[in-house]
mmCIF file of C-alpha atoms and ligand atoms in Angstrom:
data_model
loop_
_atom_site.group_PDB
_atom_site.id
_atom_site.type_symbol
_atom_site.label_atom_id
_atom_site.label_comp_id
_atom_site.label_asym_id
_atom_site.label_seq_id
_atom_site.Cartn_x
_atom_site.Cartn_y
_atom_site.Cartn_z
ATOM 1 C CA MET L 26 -11.822 -3.528 8.037
ATOM 2 C CA ASP L 27 -12.326 -0.605 9.551
ATOM 3 C CA GLN L 28 -11.314 2.853 9.820
ATOM 4 C CA PRO L 29 -8.777 3.003 12.873
ATOM 5 C CA THR L 30 -7.049 -0.405 11.183
ATOM 6 C CA ARG L 31 -6.977 1.259 7.927
ATOM 7 C CA GLN L 32 -4.771 4.357 8.450
ATOM 8 C CA ARG L 33 -0.908 4.213 8.016
ATOM 9 C CA ARG L 34 1.985 5.942 6.582
ATOM 10 C CA GLY L 35 2.496 6.399 3.168
ATOM 11 C CA LEU L 36 5.010 4.393 1.218
ATOM 12 C CA LEU L 37 7.778 4.664 -0.894
ATOM 13 C CA ILE L 38 8.400 2.305 -3.447
ATOM 14 C CA VAL L 39 11.245 2.549 -5.612
ATOM 15 C CA LEU L 40 12.083 0.195 -8.544
ATOM 16 C CA SER L 41 15.453 0.662 -9.703
ATOM 17 C CA SER L 42 17.039 -1.571 -12.562
ATOM 18 C CA PRO L 43 19.066 -1.215 -15.819
ATOM 19 C CA SER L 44 17.207 0.107 -18.431
ATOM 20 C CA GLY L 45 15.450 -2.447 -20.369
ATOM 21 C CA ALA L 46 14.812 -5.058 -17.515
ATOM 22 C CA GLY L 47 11.216 -4.133 -17.855
ATOM 23 C CA LYS L 48 10.373 -1.567 -14.866
ATOM 24 C CA SER L 49 8.674 0.663 -16.547
ATOM 25 C CA THR L 50 6.132 -2.033 -17.508
ATOM 26 C CA ILE L 51 5.669 -3.418 -14.008
ATOM 27 C CA ALA L 52 5.426 -0.043 -12.148
ATOM 28 C CA ARG L 53 2.862 0.503 -14.871
ATOM 29 C CA MET L 54 0.684 -2.737 -14.010
ATOM 30 C CA LEU L 55 1.162 -2.227 -10.509
ATOM 31 C CA LEU L 56 -0.337 1.317 -11.338
ATOM 32 C CA GLU L 57 -3.069 -0.254 -12.974
ATOM 33 C CA SER L 58 -4.359 -2.828 -10.335
ATOM 34 C CA ASP L 59 -3.473 -0.599 -7.483
ATOM 35 C CA LYS L 60 -5.198 2.753 -6.467
ATOM 36 C CA ASP L 61 -3.681 3.462 -3.742
ATOM 37 C CA VAL L 62 -0.520 3.871 -5.354
ATOM 38 C CA THR L 63 0.822 6.827 -7.670
ATOM 39 C CA MET L 64 3.765 7.349 -9.800
ATOM 40 C CA SER L 65 6.132 10.106 -9.211
ATOM 41 C CA VAL L 66 6.901 11.971 -12.442
ATOM 42 C CA SER L 67 10.976 12.943 -11.987
ATOM 43 C CA ALA L 68 11.517 15.892 -14.054
ATOM 44 C CA THR L 69 14.126 15.391 -16.408
ATOM 45 C CA THR L 70 17.087 17.400 -19.120
ATOM 46 C CA ARG L 71 16.930 14.538 -21.599
ATOM 47 C CA PRO L 72 15.133 14.908 -24.531
ATOM 48 C CA LYS L 73 11.679 13.424 -24.913
ATOM 49 C CA ARG L 74 11.388 9.982 -26.898
ATOM 50 C CA PRO L 75 8.652 9.289 -29.055
ATOM 51 C CA GLY L 76 5.234 8.604 -27.497
ATOM 52 C CA GLU L 77 6.468 10.022 -24.482
ATOM 53 C CA VAL L 78 4.219 12.845 -22.952
ATOM 54 C CA ASP L 79 5.114 15.791 -20.954
ATOM 55 C CA ASP L 80 3.901 15.992 -16.916
ATOM 56 C CA LEU L 81 2.996 12.067 -17.794
ATOM 57 C CA ASP L 82 6.067 10.572 -17.971
ATOM 58 C CA TYR L 83 8.844 13.340 -16.996
ATOM 59 C CA HIS L 84 8.111 16.930 -16.551
ATOM 60 C CA PHE L 85 10.838 18.181 -19.639
ATOM 61 C CA VAL L 86 12.692 21.102 -18.998
ATOM 62 C CA ASP L 87 15.820 22.563 -19.718
ATOM 63 C CA ASP L 88 19.032 22.915 -18.040
ATOM 64 C CA ALA L 89 17.619 26.363 -16.933
ATOM 65 C CA GLY L 90 14.334 24.671 -15.589
ATOM 66 C CA PHE L 91 16.365 22.477 -13.742
ATOM 67 C CA ASP L 92 18.926 25.156 -12.168
ATOM 68 C CA ALA L 93 16.147 27.017 -10.912
ATOM 69 C CA MET L 94 14.462 23.352 -9.368
ATOM 70 C CA ILE L 95 17.064 23.173 -7.295
ATOM 71 C CA ASP L 96 17.650 26.442 -6.372
ATOM 72 C CA GLU L 97 14.177 26.532 -5.505
ATOM 73 C CA GLY L 98 14.771 23.281 -3.275
ATOM 74 C CA ASP L 99 12.248 21.662 -5.777
ATOM 75 C CA PHE L 100 13.535 17.946 -5.500
ATOM 76 C CA VAL L 101 14.007 15.635 -2.517
ATOM 77 C CA GLU L 102 16.672 14.105 -4.546
ATOM 78 C CA TRP L 103 18.734 14.261 -7.906
ATOM 79 C CA ALA L 104 21.573 12.654 -9.918
ATOM 80 C CA PRO L 105 23.152 13.084 -13.449
ATOM 81 C CA VAL L 106 22.412 9.864 -15.702
ATOM 82 C CA PHE L 107 23.568 9.312 -18.771
ATOM 83 C CA GLY L 108 24.296 12.335 -19.205
ATOM 84 C CA TYR L 109 21.291 14.371 -18.228
ATOM 85 C CA ARG L 110 19.914 15.314 -15.077
ATOM 86 C CA TYR L 111 16.917 13.333 -13.355
ATOM 87 C CA GLY L 112 14.797 14.692 -10.285
ATOM 88 C CA THR L 113 11.584 13.886 -7.827
ATOM 89 C CA PRO L 114 10.005 17.020 -7.576
ATOM 90 C CA LYS L 115 9.270 16.882 -3.300
ATOM 91 C CA ALA L 116 5.769 18.251 -3.280
ATOM 92 C CA PRO L 117 3.883 15.165 -4.494
ATOM 93 C CA VAL L 118 5.694 12.736 -1.728
ATOM 94 C CA LYS L 119 4.994 15.046 0.917
ATOM 95 C CA ASP L 120 1.444 15.013 0.109
ATOM 96 C CA ALA L 121 1.192 11.460 -0.535
ATOM 97 C CA LEU L 122 2.747 10.981 2.313
ATOM 98 C CA ARG L 123 0.985 13.250 4.581
ATOM 99 C CA GLU L 124 -2.140 11.196 2.871
ATOM 100 C CA GLY L 125 -1.914 7.872 3.641
ATOM 101 C CA ARG L 126 -0.760 7.301 0.066
ATOM 102 C CA ASP L 127 1.973 4.888 -1.827
ATOM 103 C CA ILE L 128 4.406 6.527 -4.673
ATOM 104 C CA LEU L 129 6.461 4.656 -6.705
ATOM 105 C CA PHE L 130 9.258 5.875 -8.314
ATOM 106 C CA ASP L 131 11.388 4.657 -11.504
ATOM 107 C CA ILE L 132 14.819 6.095 -10.404
ATOM 108 C CA ASP L 133 18.277 4.702 -10.454
ATOM 109 C CA TRP L 134 20.399 3.892 -7.652
ATOM 110 C CA GLN L 135 21.939 7.252 -6.697
ATOM 111 C CA GLY L 136 18.195 8.327 -6.121
ATOM 112 C CA THR L 137 17.301 5.607 -3.826
ATOM 113 C CA GLN L 138 20.551 6.361 -1.698
ATOM 114 C CA GLN L 139 19.080 10.205 -1.161
ATOM 115 C CA LEU L 140 15.821 9.122 -0.821
ATOM 116 C CA GLU L 141 17.135 6.604 1.962
ATOM 117 C CA ALA L 142 18.955 9.372 3.426
ATOM 118 C CA ALA L 143 16.077 11.446 3.544
ATOM 119 C CA MET L 144 13.061 9.985 4.371
ATOM 120 C CA GLY L 145 14.546 5.847 4.966
ATOM 121 C CA GLU L 146 11.824 4.705 7.266
ATOM 122 C CA ASP L 147 8.973 4.660 5.021
ATOM 123 C CA LEU L 148 11.184 3.508 2.058
ATOM 124 C CA VAL L 149 10.720 0.327 0.299
ATOM 125 C CA SER L 150 13.666 -0.501 -2.264
ATOM 126 C CA ILE L 151 13.344 -3.265 -4.707
ATOM 127 C CA PHE L 152 16.000 -3.934 -7.738
ATOM 128 C CA ILE L 153 14.846 -5.612 -10.629
ATOM 129 C CA LEU L 154 17.553 -8.043 -12.588
ATOM 130 C CA PRO L 155 17.325 -9.170 -16.136
ATOM 131 C CA PRO L 156 17.496 -12.917 -16.003
ATOM 132 C CA SER L 157 20.496 -12.209 -18.732
ATOM 133 C CA MET L 158 22.731 -9.582 -20.480
ATOM 134 C CA ASN L 159 21.753 -11.281 -23.346
ATOM 135 C CA GLU L 160 18.087 -10.534 -22.378
ATOM 136 C CA LEU L 161 18.859 -7.481 -21.578
ATOM 137 C CA GLU L 162 20.398 -6.329 -24.557
ATOM 138 C CA HIS L 163 17.173 -7.543 -27.021
ATOM 139 C CA ARG L 164 14.876 -5.888 -25.020
ATOM 140 C CA LEU L 165 16.758 -2.571 -25.386
ATOM 141 C CA ARG L 166 16.897 -3.214 -29.259
ATOM 142 C CA SER L 167 12.953 -4.617 -29.305
ATOM 143 C CA ARG L 168 12.349 -0.808 -27.771
ATOM 144 C CA GLY L 169 13.209 0.627 -31.204
ATOM 145 C CA THR L 170 13.786 4.058 -29.672
ATOM 146 C CA ASP L 171 17.161 4.069 -28.672
ATOM 147 C CA SER L 172 20.126 3.985 -31.586
ATOM 148 C CA ASP L 173 23.206 1.790 -31.569
ATOM 149 C CA GLU L 174 25.359 4.077 -29.913
ATOM 150 C CA VAL L 175 22.636 4.419 -27.346
ATOM 151 C CA ILE L 176 22.130 0.962 -26.740
ATOM 152 C CA ALA L 177 25.760 0.370 -26.815
ATOM 153 C CA ASP L 178 25.868 2.804 -24.236
ATOM 154 C CA ARG L 179 23.835 1.768 -21.811
ATOM 155 C CA MET L 180 24.839 -1.984 -22.146
ATOM 156 C CA SER L 181 28.270 -0.395 -20.706
ATOM 157 C CA ARG L 182 26.597 0.752 -18.009
ATOM 158 C CA ALA L 183 24.215 -1.330 -17.140
ATOM 159 C CA ALA L 184 26.931 -3.780 -14.985
ATOM 160 C CA SER L 185 27.864 -0.972 -13.136
ATOM 161 C CA GLU L 186 24.032 -0.190 -12.337
ATOM 162 C CA ILE L 187 23.673 -3.832 -11.524
ATOM 163 C CA SER L 188 26.478 -4.071 -8.616
ATOM 164 C CA HIS L 189 24.477 -1.681 -6.821
ATOM 165 C CA TRP L 190 21.520 -4.679 -6.067
ATOM 166 C CA PRO L 191 23.170 -5.390 -2.842
ATOM 167 C CA GLU L 192 22.372 -1.896 -1.430
ATOM 168 C CA TYR L 193 18.296 -2.640 -2.052
ATOM 169 C CA GLU L 194 16.415 -4.420 0.491
ATOM 170 C CA TYR L 195 14.292 -6.853 -2.387
ATOM 171 C CA VAL L 196 15.693 -8.144 -4.852
ATOM 172 C CA LEU L 197 14.234 -10.100 -8.345
ATOM 173 C CA VAL L 198 15.083 -11.640 -11.145
ATOM 174 C CA ASN L 199 12.549 -10.488 -14.342
ATOM 175 C CA ARG L 200 12.393 -13.878 -15.871
ATOM 176 C CA ASP L 201 8.284 -13.833 -16.365
ATOM 177 C CA MET L 202 6.313 -10.374 -16.476
ATOM 178 C CA ASP L 203 3.578 -11.423 -14.507
ATOM 179 C CA GLN L 204 5.477 -13.514 -11.967
ATOM 180 C CA CYS L 205 7.505 -10.410 -11.324
ATOM 181 C CA VAL L 206 4.511 -8.282 -10.928
ATOM 182 C CA ALA L 207 3.056 -10.560 -8.757
ATOM 183 C CA GLN L 208 6.637 -10.451 -6.640
ATOM 184 C CA VAL L 209 6.268 -6.424 -5.948
ATOM 185 C CA ARG L 210 2.684 -7.439 -5.220
ATOM 186 C CA ALA L 211 3.441 -9.451 -2.104
ATOM 187 C CA ILE L 212 5.826 -7.165 -1.121
ATOM 188 C CA VAL L 213 3.833 -4.248 -0.898
ATOM 189 C CA ALA L 214 0.887 -6.179 0.668
ATOM 190 C CA ALA L 215 3.430 -6.954 3.349
ATOM 191 C CA GLU L 216 5.133 -3.589 4.038
ATOM 192 C CA ARG L 217 1.970 -2.106 4.312
ATOM 193 C CA LEU L 218 0.854 -4.197 7.028
ATOM 194 C CA LYS L 219 3.945 -3.413 8.857
ATOM 195 C CA ARG L 220 3.609 -2.525 12.812
ATOM 196 C CA THR L 221 5.450 0.726 12.338
ATOM 197 C CA ARG L 222 3.109 2.332 9.624
ATOM 198 C CA ARG L 223 0.207 0.983 10.887
ATOM 199 C CA ILE L 224 -0.705 4.223 13.307
ATOM 200 C CA GLY L 225 -4.658 3.533 13.457
ATOM 201 C CA LEU L 226 -3.345 0.281 15.100
ATOM 202 C CA VAL L 227 -2.497 1.766 18.791
ATOM 203 C CA THR L 228 -6.470 3.582 18.865
ATOM 204 C CA PHE L 229 -8.369 -0.014 17.650
ATOM 205 C CA VAL L 230 -5.600 -2.288 20.303
ATOM 206 C CA ARG L 231 -6.629 0.566 23.121
ATOM 207 C CA ASP L 232 -10.336 0.099 21.927
ATOM 208 C CA LEU L 233 -10.091 -3.815 21.993
ATOM 209 C CA ILE L 234 -7.950 -4.342 25.560
ATOM 210 C CA GLY L 235 -9.333 -0.863 27.083
ATOM 211 C CA PRO L 236 -6.325 1.897 28.108
ATOM 212 C CA ALA L 237 -4.987 -0.269 31.041
ATOM 213 C CA HIS L 238 -2.524 -2.702 29.299
HETATM 214 P P1 5GP A 24 15.123 6.959 -19.215
HETATM 215 O O1 5GP A 24 16.193 8.266 -19.669
HETATM 216 O O2 5GP A 24 15.242 5.407 -19.621
HETATM 217 O O3 5GP A 24 14.064 7.353 -18.876
HETATM 218 O O4 5GP A 24 15.803 7.002 -17.545
HETATM 219 C C1 5GP A 24 17.494 6.508 -17.168
HETATM 220 C C2 5GP A 24 17.489 6.610 -15.973
HETATM 221 O O5 5GP A 24 17.577 7.268 -14.795
HETATM 222 C C3 5GP A 24 16.944 5.186 -15.497
HETATM 223 O O6 5GP A 24 17.817 4.421 -14.852
HETATM 224 C C4 5GP A 24 15.689 6.121 -14.201
HETATM 225 O O7 5GP A 24 15.172 5.374 -13.034
HETATM 226 C C5 5GP A 24 17.009 6.765 -13.548
HETATM 227 N N1 5GP A 24 15.765 8.247 -13.436
HETATM 228 C C6 5GP A 24 14.170 8.383 -13.792
HETATM 229 N N2 5GP A 24 14.083 9.282 -12.774
HETATM 230 C C7 5GP A 24 14.483 9.817 -11.616
HETATM 231 C C8 5GP A 24 14.656 10.698 -11.197
HETATM 232 O O8 5GP A 24 14.197 11.757 -10.970
HETATM 233 N N3 5GP A 24 15.791 10.194 -9.833
HETATM 234 C C9 5GP A 24 16.785 9.851 -10.094
HETATM 235 N N4 5GP A 24 18.086 9.079 -9.476
HETATM 236 N N5 5GP A 24 17.102 8.623 -11.395
HETATM 237 C C10 5GP A 24 15.899 8.577 -12.497
#
């Protein structure tokens, strides 16, 4: 493809689900296979889990640090989740959109609503459902990172998170990880081709048929 037809606005791809539905794995597989997508790294006041890396999985900050980021207007959205605060830094989102890159968000329904209000036309929202609540609990336990108490708490909140599914444009049931990733890729491919996002088409078509039409 030549340059003008390639030019397009970047997408904000939101993946939401109750934790344990496979969202992080789907995100990782998409990032590995598509160099035009970068991950938004959120800030959080939640303590680091074993194996998590600061500034890669999250920017781990304390309450005062999070307050300072709010005061500076650093967040495009933020919300309390499971007793901690999570927020999306604004600067990387603006950079990605300006450069026509896509950015992937692993955020909850509260953050999705705020992003929708702030930059809805660039947003593509996808909700991932688990195949069953039993399977969800099994996946949470097999991670081995959370205590029984935390798992019970996450299960009790999962139903209320799932209740927000109608607010999303696309809803997938994660029965099979590879199939789910393929579906996410298909959504991204189609969304990139939308006329409204393909700013390069205007000059391409003008060159094609001339300015009189
Ligand atoms: P976890 O603690 O398991 O990493 O994440 C808990 C929940 O917080 C997940 O549902 C995740 O999508 C959500 N989350 C992570 N980062 C953000 C963020 O920046 N903003 C919002 N609103 N939610 C987030």
